[in-house]
Every structure is written in structure tokens, then in C-alpha cells.
Short mmCIF file of C-alpha atoms in Angstrom, two decimals:
data_model
loop_
_atom_site.label_atom_id
_atom_site.label_comp_id
_atom_site.label_asym_id
_atom_site.label_seq_id
_atom_site.Cartn_x
_atom_site.Cartn_y
_atom_site.Cartn_z
CA MET A 919 143.84 74.03 113.36
CA THR A 920 147.32 73.20 111.77
CA THR A 921 149.65 76.02 112.04
CA LYS A 922 151.89 77.13 108.69
CA PRO A 923 155.66 76.51 108.77
CA THR A 924 156.65 79.75 108.41
CA SER A 925 159.80 81.23 105.86
CA TRP A 926 162.13 83.92 105.54
CA ALA A 927 161.70 84.21 101.87
CA ARG A 928 158.87 86.73 100.49
CA GLY A 929 156.32 84.39 97.50
CA ALA A 930 156.45 80.94 96.28
CA ALA A 931 159.41 79.74 94.93
CA LEU A 932 161.18 83.26 95.94
CA ARG A 933 164.86 83.52 96.42
CA GLY A 934 164.75 87.17 98.07
CA LEU A 935 168.16 89.77 98.81
CA VAL A 936 168.44 91.87 102.35
CA ALA A 937 170.62 95.00 102.04
CA LEU A 938 173.42 94.84 104.41
CA PRO A 939 174.00 98.42 106.31
CA LEU A 940 177.47 98.05 107.67
CA VAL A 941 180.03 101.25 107.87
CA ALA A 942 183.04 100.13 106.03
CA GLY A 943 181.89 100.56 102.33
CA LEU A 944 178.99 99.21 100.11
CA VAL A 945 177.31 96.50 101.01
CA THR A 946 175.53 93.75 99.04
CA ALA A 947 173.25 90.73 100.92
CA GLY A 948 172.80 87.46 101.40
CA TRP A 949 170.30 84.44 101.01
CA LEU A 950 166.99 84.18 103.33
CA LEU A 951 166.44 80.89 105.02
CA ALA A 952 164.62 79.62 102.11
CA ASP A 953 167.82 79.07 100.52
CA ARG A 954 170.63 77.57 102.43
CA SER A 955 173.11 78.48 100.05
CA PRO A 956 176.78 78.63 101.65
CA ALA A 957 177.17 81.60 99.32
CA PRO A 958 174.97 83.61 97.20
CA ALA A 959 174.93 83.34 93.33
CA PRO A 960 175.46 86.07 91.05
CA ALA A 961 172.36 88.33 91.02
CA ALA A 962 171.99 87.98 87.37
CA ALA A 963 170.53 84.38 87.93
CA LEU A 964 168.22 85.51 90.65
CA PRO A 965 164.83 85.05 89.18
CA VAL A 966 163.01 88.19 89.79
CA ALA A 967 159.85 88.15 91.10
CA ARG A 968 157.08 90.94 91.44
CA ASP A 969 154.59 90.05 94.49
CA ALA A 970 151.46 91.98 93.90
CA ALA A 971 150.39 91.41 97.54
CA SER A 972 153.65 92.15 98.78
CA GLY A 973 155.78 94.86 97.27
CA PRO A 974 159.62 94.57 95.95
CA SER A 975 162.10 92.14 96.86
CA VAL A 976 165.12 92.25 95.62
CA LEU A 977 168.61 94.04 96.18
CA GLU A 978 168.61 97.83 95.68
CA VAL A 979 172.15 98.41 96.26
CA SER A 980 172.36 101.81 98.89
CA ALA A 981 174.52 103.87 100.26
CA PRO A 982 176.80 102.43 103.66
CA VAL A 983 176.20 104.12 106.52
CA LYS A 984 178.91 105.54 108.90
CA ALA A 985 178.51 104.56 112.41
CA GLN A 986 180.31 107.46 115.28
CA GLU A 987 184.16 106.38 115.61
CA PRO A 988 184.96 105.11 118.85
CA GLY A 989 186.91 107.26 120.98
CA GLN A 990 190.67 106.98 120.97
CA GLY A 991 193.63 108.52 123.11
CA ALA A 992 194.89 109.23 126.52
CA SER A 993 193.12 109.78 129.36
CA GLY A 994 193.59 113.46 130.89
CA GLN A 995 194.97 114.04 134.58
CA GLY A 996 192.47 113.12 136.35
CA GLY A 997 189.41 112.44 133.75
CA LYS A 998 188.18 110.01 131.90
CA SER A 999 189.50 108.56 128.55
CA PRO A 1000 187.96 109.73 125.04
CA LEU A 1001 186.75 105.91 124.54
CA GLN A 1002 184.73 106.32 128.31
CA GLN A 1003 183.54 109.26 127.05
CA TRP A 1004 182.11 107.87 124.04
CA ALA A 1005 180.47 104.67 125.06
CA GLU A 1006 178.55 107.25 128.30
CA GLN A 1007 177.17 110.08 125.29
CA LEU A 1008 176.30 106.84 124.05
CA ALA A 1009 175.05 104.27 126.18
CA GLY A 1010 171.73 105.48 127.02
CA PRO A 1011 170.49 106.36 123.01
CA LEU A 1012 171.81 103.18 121.96
CA ASP A 1013 170.24 101.53 125.25
CA ILE A 1014 173.23 99.36 125.32
CA PRO A 1015 175.71 99.35 129.09
CA ALA A 1016 178.58 101.65 129.03
CA GLU A 1017 180.50 99.06 129.71
CA ALA A 1018 179.37 96.90 126.74
CA LEU A 1019 180.13 99.55 124.73
CA ILE A 1020 183.53 99.88 125.29
CA GLY A 1021 184.36 96.35 125.13
CA TYR A 1022 182.59 96.38 120.93
CA ALA A 1023 184.89 99.47 120.41
CA ASN A 1024 187.96 97.39 121.86
CA GLY A 1025 187.48 94.61 119.17
CA GLU A 1026 186.84 97.39 116.33
CA LEU A 1027 190.08 98.45 117.24
CA ALA A 1028 191.92 95.10 117.93
CA LEU A 1029 191.19 93.65 114.88
CA ARG A 1030 192.13 97.01 113.18
CA SER A 1031 195.17 96.38 113.98
CA GLU A 1032 195.64 92.59 114.14
CA ASP A 1033 193.04 92.12 110.31
CA PRO A 1034 192.72 95.27 108.94
CA SER A 1035 191.20 93.87 105.70
CA CYS A 1036 188.50 92.95 108.05
CA HIS A 1037 186.67 95.90 108.41
CA LEU A 1038 185.06 94.64 111.77
CA SER A 1039 182.54 97.83 113.26
CA TRP A 1040 181.83 97.72 116.20
CA VAL A 1041 178.26 98.20 115.32
CA THR A 1042 178.73 94.42 113.54
CA LEU A 1043 179.65 93.65 117.52
CA ALA A 1044 176.87 95.60 119.33
CA GLY A 1045 174.46 93.56 116.69
CA VAL A 1046 175.20 90.10 117.99
CA GLY A 1047 175.95 91.35 121.76
CA SER A 1048 172.03 92.41 121.24
CA ALA A 1049 171.01 89.31 119.54
CA ALA A 1050 173.05 86.68 121.81
CA SER A 1051 171.76 88.18 124.78
CA ASP A 1052 171.17 91.93 125.07
CA HIS A 1053 174.26 92.97 126.07
CA GLY A 1054 174.58 90.54 128.61
CA ARG A 1055 171.27 91.38 130.64
CA ALA A 1056 169.86 88.22 129.51
CA GLY A 1057 172.37 86.40 131.01
CA GLY A 1058 175.42 83.72 130.06
CA ASN A 1059 178.15 84.16 127.02
CA ALA A 1060 177.17 87.99 126.39
CA LEU A 1061 177.90 87.51 122.65
CA GLY A 1062 177.29 84.32 121.87
CA LEU A 1063 180.53 82.57 122.34
CA THR A 1064 180.51 78.67 121.89
CA ALA A 1065 183.50 77.37 124.19
CA ALA A 1066 185.70 75.87 121.13
CA GLN A 1067 185.73 79.80 120.03
CA ALA A 1068 186.61 81.18 122.98
CA LYS A 1069 189.46 78.70 123.12
CA LYS A 1070 190.22 79.38 119.58
CA TYR A 1071 190.43 82.45 119.64
CA GLY A 1072 191.40 83.67 123.19
CA GLY A 1073 191.19 86.91 125.25
CA GLU A 1074 188.08 89.20 126.08
CA ALA A 1075 185.16 88.09 124.53
CA PRO A 1076 184.76 91.06 122.12
CA ILE A 1077 188.15 90.34 120.89
CA ALA A 1078 187.62 86.30 120.50
CA ALA A 1079 184.28 87.41 118.86
CA GLY A 1080 185.79 89.52 116.39
CA ARG A 1081 188.53 87.38 115.56
CA ALA A 1082 185.83 84.60 115.14
CA LEU A 1083 184.06 86.87 112.84
CA CYS A 1084 187.04 87.84 110.30
CA ALA A 1085 188.23 83.88 110.11
CA GLY A 1086 189.53 82.96 107.15
CA GLY A 1087 189.64 85.72 105.70
CA THR A 1088 186.85 87.47 105.89
CA ASP A 1089 185.47 91.06 104.50
CA LEU A 1090 182.87 92.28 106.64
CA GLY A 1091 182.88 95.32 104.32
CA ALA A 1092 180.88 93.19 101.36
CA GLY A 1093 177.69 91.67 102.69
CA PRO A 1094 178.25 87.77 101.31
CA GLY A 1095 181.40 88.10 104.05
CA TRP A 1096 178.96 89.58 106.43
CA TRP A 1097 176.23 87.82 105.76
CA LYS A 1098 178.39 83.80 105.54
CA ALA A 1099 180.51 84.97 108.58
CA ILE A 1100 177.34 85.17 110.90
CA ALA A 1101 175.55 82.67 109.94
CA ALA A 1102 179.29 80.46 110.47
CA TYR A 1103 179.62 82.37 114.23
CA HIS A 1104 175.72 81.37 115.46
CA PRO A 1105 174.93 78.36 113.32
CA GLY A 1106 171.84 76.14 114.18
CA SER A 1107 168.23 76.55 113.45
CA ASP A 1108 167.73 79.87 114.76
CA ALA A 1109 170.60 81.23 112.56
CA GLU A 1110 168.91 83.33 109.74
CA LEU A 1111 166.37 84.78 112.90
CA PHE A 1112 170.05 85.69 114.41
CA ARG A 1113 170.91 87.05 110.89
CA GLN A 1114 167.72 89.21 111.20
CA ARG A 1115 168.67 90.54 114.74
CA VAL A 1116 172.08 91.18 114.29
CA LEU A 1117 171.26 93.44 110.90
CA GLY A 1118 168.58 95.13 112.40
CA MET A 1119 170.11 96.39 115.43
CA ALA A 1120 173.63 97.16 113.37
CA GLN A 1121 171.55 99.04 111.79
CA LEU A 1122 169.70 101.13 114.33
CA TYR A 1123 173.10 101.52 116.65
CA ALA A 1124 174.70 102.99 113.72
CA THR A 1125 171.94 105.28 112.47
CA LEU A 1126 171.52 106.15 116.24
CA SER A 1127 175.30 106.66 116.75
CA LEU A 1128 175.08 109.78 114.85
CA ASP A 1129 171.92 111.43 116.08
CA PRO A 1130 171.53 110.14 119.07
CA ALA A 1131 169.70 112.60 120.38
CA SER A 1132 166.66 110.89 118.27
CA ALA A 1133 166.60 108.10 120.22
CA SER A 1134 163.25 108.74 122.53
CA SER A 1135 161.63 109.92 119.79
CA PRO A 1136 158.92 107.88 118.44
CA ARG A 1137 159.93 107.09 115.10
CA VAL A 1138 162.68 105.21 116.78
CA ARG A 1139 160.75 103.68 119.73
CA ALA A 1140 158.55 102.19 117.06
CA THR A 1141 161.65 101.23 114.83
CA ARG A 1142 162.65 98.85 118.06
CA PHE A 1143 159.47 97.90 118.71
CA ALA A 1144 159.15 96.19 114.63
CA LEU A 1145 162.45 94.99 115.25
CA GLY A 1146 161.29 93.48 118.58
CA GLN A 1147 159.29 90.98 116.37
CA LEU A 1148 161.49 89.97 113.38
CA GLY A 1149 160.47 86.00 113.38
CA LEU A 1150 157.12 86.36 114.20
CA PRO A 1151 154.87 85.37 111.46
CA TYR A 1152 152.73 87.04 109.28
CA VAL A 1153 148.98 86.63 110.09
CA TRP A 1154 146.18 88.30 107.81
CA GLY A 1155 144.79 91.05 109.78
CA GLY A 1156 146.51 90.13 112.76
CA ASN A 1157 147.29 92.66 115.43
CA GLY A 1158 150.27 90.67 117.77
CA PRO A 1159 150.42 88.16 120.32
CA ASP A 1160 149.29 90.93 122.78
CA ALA A 1161 145.68 90.94 120.37
CA GLY A 1162 145.16 87.28 120.89
CA ALA A 1163 147.44 86.93 117.27
CA ALA A 1164 150.54 84.72 116.61
CA GLY A 1165 151.61 87.29 114.70
CA PHE A 1166 150.35 90.53 112.69
CA ASP A 1167 149.86 91.51 108.92
CA CYS A 1168 151.84 95.28 107.62
CA SER A 1169 148.89 97.54 108.45
CA GLY A 1170 149.44 95.98 111.59
CA LEU A 1171 152.48 96.01 112.72
CA THR A 1172 153.58 99.37 111.33
CA LYS A 1173 149.75 100.27 113.62
CA ALA A 1174 150.95 98.35 116.75
CA SER A 1175 154.74 100.02 116.46
CA TYR A 1176 153.69 103.22 116.67
CA ASP A 1177 151.13 103.00 119.25
CA SER A 1178 153.71 101.68 121.26
CA ALA A 1179 155.13 104.79 120.98
CA GLY A 1180 151.86 106.80 121.35
CA VAL A 1181 151.13 107.71 118.06
CA ALA A 1182 147.69 106.87 117.04
CA LEU A 1183 147.70 105.11 113.06
CA PRO A 1184 144.05 103.92 111.17
CA ARG A 1185 144.87 100.56 110.75
CA THR A 1186 144.98 99.85 106.68
CA ALA A 1187 147.83 99.75 104.18
CA ASP A 1188 145.46 102.46 102.35
CA SER A 1189 144.16 104.50 105.40
CA GLN A 1190 147.34 105.26 106.92
CA PHE A 1191 148.87 106.62 103.63
CA ARG A 1192 146.33 108.56 103.64
CA ALA A 1193 146.26 109.85 106.97
CA LEU A 1194 149.70 111.02 106.88
CA PRO A 1195 151.93 113.52 105.54
CA PRO A 1196 154.13 112.33 102.78
CA VAL A 1197 158.05 112.21 102.26
CA PRO A 1198 158.62 114.83 98.96
CA PRO A 1199 159.30 112.17 96.51
CA THR A 1200 163.05 113.84 96.17
CA GLN A 1201 164.03 112.75 99.61
CA GLU A 1202 165.01 109.77 100.81
CA PRO A 1203 162.82 108.27 103.44
CA ARG A 1204 164.16 108.11 107.05
CA LEU A 1205 163.89 105.78 109.82
CA GLY A 1206 160.55 104.82 110.92
CA ASP A 1207 158.91 106.64 107.85
CA LEU A 1208 155.94 104.30 106.54
CA VAL A 1209 156.60 102.83 102.69
CA PHE A 1210 153.42 102.25 100.68
CA TYR A 1211 153.07 100.29 97.67
CA GLY A 1212 150.07 99.96 95.30
CA SER A 1213 148.20 102.75 93.16
CA PRO A 1214 147.45 106.18 95.07
CA ALA A 1215 144.79 106.49 93.05
CA THR A 1216 142.80 103.39 93.63
CA ARG A 1217 144.00 101.89 96.96
CA ILE A 1218 147.68 101.05 98.16
CA HIS A 1219 147.90 97.31 99.23
CA HIS A 1220 150.97 97.07 101.46
CA VAL A 1221 153.59 98.85 103.87
CA GLY A 1222 156.65 98.77 105.51
CA LEU A 1223 158.09 100.35 108.18
CA TYR A 1224 161.93 102.24 107.15
CA LEU A 1225 164.88 101.32 108.52
CA GLY A 1226 167.46 102.94 106.56
CA ASN A 1227 169.54 102.77 103.90
CA GLY A 1228 167.65 101.58 101.49
CA LEU A 1229 165.39 98.66 104.00
CA MET A 1230 162.07 97.88 105.61
CA ILE A 1231 161.03 96.16 108.24
CA ASN A 1232 158.07 93.63 106.84
CA ALA A 1233 155.74 91.85 106.77
CA PRO A 1234 155.36 90.35 103.76
CA THR A 1235 152.39 87.65 103.33
CA GLU A 1236 151.42 84.75 104.28
CA GLY A 1237 153.98 81.97 104.99
CA GLN A 1238 156.48 84.54 105.59
CA ALA A 1239 158.21 85.30 108.37
CA ILE A 1240 158.16 89.34 109.79
CA GLN A 1241 161.78 89.92 108.26
CA ILE A 1242 164.04 93.07 106.53
CA HIS A 1243 163.73 93.48 102.99
CA THR A 1244 165.23 96.23 100.52
CA TYR A 1245 162.21 98.67 100.34
CA HIS A 1246 162.73 99.60 96.57
CA SER A 1247 163.53 98.51 93.33
CA LYS A 1248 163.14 99.11 89.90
CA GLY A 1249 159.50 98.60 88.21
CA ASP A 1250 157.71 98.19 91.76
CA ASP A 1251 154.88 99.48 92.79
CA TYR A 1252 156.67 101.92 95.64
CA ALA A 1253 153.88 104.97 95.91
CA GLY A 1254 156.00 106.71 98.36
CA ALA A 1255 156.56 107.33 101.90
CA GLY A 1256 154.55 109.31 104.63
CA ARG A 1257 156.27 110.28 108.33
CA PRO A 1258 153.68 109.48 111.27
CA ALA A 1259 155.80 111.51 113.31
#
């Protein structure tokens, strides 16, 4: 059997956008892998694709997520500095070694002074550290710096990485600038997967920094599982590699994500929709909620897992990779959200 190549766009001829959640301001987005343009085209020029099988695909602007600020100040007599206390408080909930968190925070603080217009956040550096090396646990260069980057930008790795991301007058508070900076930082055949992983983990870290008590909850554990599947192919009826499939379909992904967190869900999108307590339509979904598409009166045909800031983790349709998408846009067939836990 021939395996079809996996694409990052959704649907034939689709040029999708994803929302980029960073802490410095309202963020737009960048091209997915199907279009490797050096810069995003104006939104007005985009064809609006309506894929009846897989929900929304165009950018919907959402509010920025503000991460917890890194602690600053001098150490008390015989005590720990506010930065050390901050890192130790978040290390467990974020699953990032405290030493690495201090490095990411120092990278942000250094670039605030060197290049304040860049708007570098520690959550971007943490997302890079996760995608590059699992914060040093995978060995090698913890932030994936090349020898040329390390030589050019100098200093400790988080500061050098910050300088590389901010080079050329980049504003990381703007989506196109962020998207291009991550691509320039890590070019190559896996550049899009790297960007998706940085995006997903940066969003998760920002959210957890504001609510560390939720880190062990089923919804966060399910979200971490789903983020770990980014880049796997959509497979109709697929329940993932552990079940002998190369990837997942939409409801297979959401079920497996919650199975990993000890919460049993029905198998199909329609049955999940009808089994879960609904999120009131006046409320935005929260991290870990399931977002549904179709007709509640007849059939729900698609489901994704809400990541926050208007984003979902999505197994879109055949020929596409599991990826991050905007969850709701005007005129789509969004049917509401359900809360498994």
C-alpha cells in the first residue's frame, strides 16, 4: 500500500492560517507548509475554503494570553531570589527543569534591555526548548542553536537564542514576525513541524503559568497527549500508533487523548457531542474542551481539542497532518463545545 504524503494545509488548494498565541500582543498568523511563502499574503487575498468534512480553516483573531511574569529582584539574606522562587514554583506544573526556566526568563530579561521592540517572551524560548530537546533532556544543544548561530550571537544559550529570534528588527508580538522568526531559527524539512510544536507548547506554558494548579488535571494531561501527536497523519478510523495505525482521525485523537488521562469517551464525534456536558454558548471553551462541527439536530461530523486563545488541535482530513488550527470562524458549522473533565 502506498502512503500518501502528509500536508499541513486542510483540504484541496487550501492556504490555511493558524492563530499564534504569544504574550506580547494580539497575534495573527503564518502560512502552513503547503505554502512556503517568505511572508503571509494579506488576508483579503486568501480564498475562503469551506471543507464540509473538517470545520473552520481561516484565521479568527483572538485575545492574547499573558503568561506569568518572571520574578525579579535581589535575593533576601540567606534566601532565594524571586527568579529562583518563580522557577521552582512553575517547574513541576510546566514539566520544565527549574534551571531551564531560569535560563528562559534570563533570555527574556536580557532582550527586554537589548531589544525591547522585539517583545521576546520566555514562553517562546520554552516552546523552542521543548521542540528542540525537551529542555535538554534529549541531549545536545538544549535550544537547537547551530554552531553558526552560537558564534554569531554569543552569550548563554537562551540569550543567544533570543538574539537570533529578534535579529533584523523582528517584532515577536506580531504573528507574521513570530512565524518567520521561528522558520529562520530552524529551517529545513521539519521546519513546519518544529513551528507547530513551538506554537503548541508556548500556548500551553502560558496558560499553565497562570493556573499551575491545573497541571495534573485530566484536561491538561489530554492536551499534552494531543500536542504529542502533532505531525502524525490523519487516518480515517485511526486510533493511533499504539493501536496499529499510523495516525488518528478526529474523534480517534480526542478519545485517545482523554483515554491517556483516564477519562473514557465514546468513539465518534457525534456520540462524543451527545455524551458530554455542553459549554454554555456564551462562554469561550477552555483548554481541553472538545469543539464540534455539524448539525446538533442531525449529525456532528468533526471534533477538535481546544488549546486556548482561539486554537484547537485538529486531525483535519485525509492527506493532512495533525496540526493546530483556529477553532471557529464566521459562517462555519461550529456546533458548540463539550467538557469531558
